[in-house]
Short mmCIF file of C-alpha atoms in Angstrom, two decimals:
data_model
loop_
_atom_site.label_atom_id
_atom_site.label_comp_id
_atom_site.label_asym_id
_atom_site.label_seq_id
_atom_site.Cartn_x
_atom_site.Cartn_y
_atom_site.Cartn_z
CA UNK A 144 91.51 133.34 76.07
CA UNK A 145 92.47 131.60 79.32
CA UNK A 146 92.05 128.28 77.87
CA UNK A 147 95.31 127.85 76.08
CA UNK A 148 97.42 126.91 79.04
CA UNK A 149 94.87 124.22 80.38
CA UNK A 150 94.71 122.74 77.04
CA UNK A 151 98.42 122.54 76.58
CA UNK A 152 98.76 120.85 80.04
CA UNK A 153 95.89 118.37 79.21
CA UNK A 154 97.51 117.39 75.88
CA UNK A 155 101.11 117.16 77.58
CA UNK A 156 99.51 115.01 80.42
CA UNK A 157 97.95 112.71 77.72
CA UNK A 158 101.08 112.34 75.81
CA UNK A 159 103.24 111.67 78.93
CA UNK A 160 100.46 109.20 80.07
CA UNK A 161 100.73 107.13 76.82
CA UNK A 162 104.62 107.23 76.85
CA UNK A 163 104.66 106.33 80.48
CA UNK A 164 102.08 103.47 80.01
CA UNK A 165 104.04 101.93 77.04
CA UNK A 166 107.44 102.37 79.02
CA UNK A 167 106.04 100.76 82.16
CA UNK A 168 104.16 97.97 80.55
CA UNK A 169 106.78 97.00 77.72
CA UNK A 170 110.21 97.65 79.34
CA UNK A 171 109.48 97.24 83.06
CA UNK A 172 106.71 94.45 82.83
CA UNK A 173 104.25 96.40 85.16
CA UNK A 174 101.33 95.44 82.95
CA UNK A 175 98.05 96.91 84.11
CA UNK A 176 99.64 98.30 87.41
CA UNK A 177 101.74 100.57 85.20
CA UNK A 178 98.92 101.87 83.27
CA UNK A 179 96.74 102.59 86.32
CA UNK A 180 99.75 103.95 88.15
CA UNK A 181 100.93 106.42 85.64
CA UNK A 182 97.36 107.63 84.96
CA UNK A 183 96.60 108.04 88.64
CA UNK A 184 99.98 109.99 89.22
CA UNK A 185 99.39 112.33 86.33
CA UNK A 186 95.76 112.89 87.28
CA UNK A 187 96.79 113.81 90.81
CA UNK A 188 99.51 116.18 89.47
CA UNK A 189 97.10 117.85 87.12
CA UNK A 190 94.17 118.04 89.40
CA UNK A 191 95.78 118.76 92.61
CA UNK A 192 98.65 120.95 91.67
CA UNK A 193 97.98 122.77 88.38
CA UNK A 194 94.14 123.18 88.30
CA UNK A 195 93.80 124.73 91.84
CA UNK A 196 96.62 127.09 91.29
CA UNK A 197 95.61 128.04 87.85
CA UNK A 198 91.90 128.61 88.67
CA UNK A 199 92.87 130.64 91.79
CA UNK A 200 95.27 132.69 89.65
CA UNK A 201 92.34 133.30 86.95
CA UNK A 202 89.98 134.20 89.77
CA UNK A 203 92.60 136.38 91.54
CA UNK A 204 92.35 134.48 94.81
CA UNK A 205 95.05 133.08 97.05
CA UNK A 206 96.84 130.03 95.76
CA UNK A 207 95.82 127.91 98.70
CA UNK A 208 92.02 128.69 98.41
CA UNK A 209 90.94 125.35 97.11
CA UNK A 210 93.15 123.04 99.13
CA UNK A 211 91.13 123.03 102.49
CA UNK A 212 88.17 121.51 100.61
CA UNK A 213 90.36 119.09 98.75
CA UNK A 214 91.62 117.68 101.97
CA UNK A 215 88.24 117.56 103.45
CA UNK A 216 87.05 115.44 100.52
CA UNK A 217 90.00 113.20 100.66
CA UNK A 218 89.18 112.59 104.49
CA UNK A 219 85.60 111.98 103.61
CA UNK A 220 86.67 109.32 100.98
CA UNK A 221 88.86 107.64 103.78
CA UNK A 222 85.87 107.42 106.22
CA UNK A 223 83.40 106.30 103.48
CA UNK A 224 85.84 103.52 102.41
CA UNK A 225 85.86 102.30 106.13
CA UNK A 226 82.10 102.61 106.53
CA UNK A 227 81.38 100.80 103.20
CA UNK A 228 84.02 98.04 104.05
CA UNK A 229 82.49 97.42 107.39
CA UNK A 230 78.90 97.26 105.79
CA UNK A 231 80.22 94.96 103.07
CA UNK A 232 81.64 92.60 105.71
CA UNK A 233 78.54 92.53 107.89
CA UNK A 234 75.96 92.01 105.07
CA UNK A 235 76.22 89.88 102.03
CA UNK A 236 73.03 90.10 100.15
CA UNK A 237 71.57 86.92 98.71
CA UNK A 238 68.85 88.43 96.46
CA UNK A 239 67.95 91.62 94.90
CA UNK A 240 65.78 92.99 97.54
CA UNK A 241 68.64 92.66 100.18
CA UNK A 242 71.17 94.20 97.54
CA UNK A 243 68.83 97.19 96.94
CA UNK A 244 68.35 97.58 100.81
CA UNK A 245 72.16 97.67 101.46
CA UNK A 246 72.61 100.08 98.63
CA UNK A 247 70.10 102.27 100.19
CA UNK A 248 71.74 102.13 103.61
CA UNK A 249 75.21 102.89 102.17
CA UNK A 250 73.58 105.89 100.35
CA UNK A 251 72.05 107.22 103.41
CA UNK A 252 74.98 106.65 105.71
CA UNK A 253 77.55 107.64 103.01
CA UNK A 254 75.58 111.03 102.34
CA UNK A 255 75.41 111.86 106.14
CA UNK A 256 79.06 110.96 106.79
CA UNK A 257 80.25 112.96 103.75
CA UNK A 258 78.27 115.95 104.78
CA UNK A 259 79.54 115.81 108.41
CA UNK A 260 83.16 115.85 107.16
CA UNK A 261 82.94 118.22 104.23
CA UNK A 262 80.70 120.93 105.32
CA UNK A 263 81.54 123.81 107.55
CA UNK A 264 79.42 125.81 110.08
CA UNK A 265 78.12 128.23 107.59
CA UNK A 266 77.22 125.56 104.99
CA UNK A 267 75.34 123.61 107.75
CA UNK A 268 73.33 126.72 108.68
CA UNK A 269 72.44 127.42 105.00
CA UNK A 270 71.21 123.62 104.49
CA UNK A 271 69.28 123.91 107.78
CA UNK A 272 67.56 127.12 106.67
CA UNK A 273 66.74 125.51 103.21
CA UNK A 274 65.26 122.47 104.97
CA UNK A 275 63.40 124.84 107.44
CA UNK A 276 61.94 126.85 104.63
CA UNK A 277 60.80 123.84 102.71
CA UNK A 278 59.04 122.54 105.74
CA UNK A 279 57.33 125.85 106.46
CA UNK A 280 55.93 125.67 102.84
CA UNK A 281 54.16 122.44 103.51
#
């Protein structure tokens, strides 16, 4: 079973998280910032350091296999944050219809921006072929 090590890492991360939260909130008076901070740091360590290396080891792939897509997703999040901040400063909904319209615009722009940043040429071609086949069926 290859589940033993991830389970141990998850349990250890949880224990360190609880100890860190108590320490930062009680002894250092960080309050909620300590709770959010320690959880964020541990999540990043587990999800960006341990998991990709362990998964690539189990799949017998290069250790760096998953990192390029991680970085593309982080860049996408950065751009989406900027886009949504601009939209939220330009439009302030005063009723439900406007709110739903702005959400729809954000979904559309966000999807397009995310796909432009995250996908590579082969994936663009694959999506284009899927859309082309769907249109030919109609």
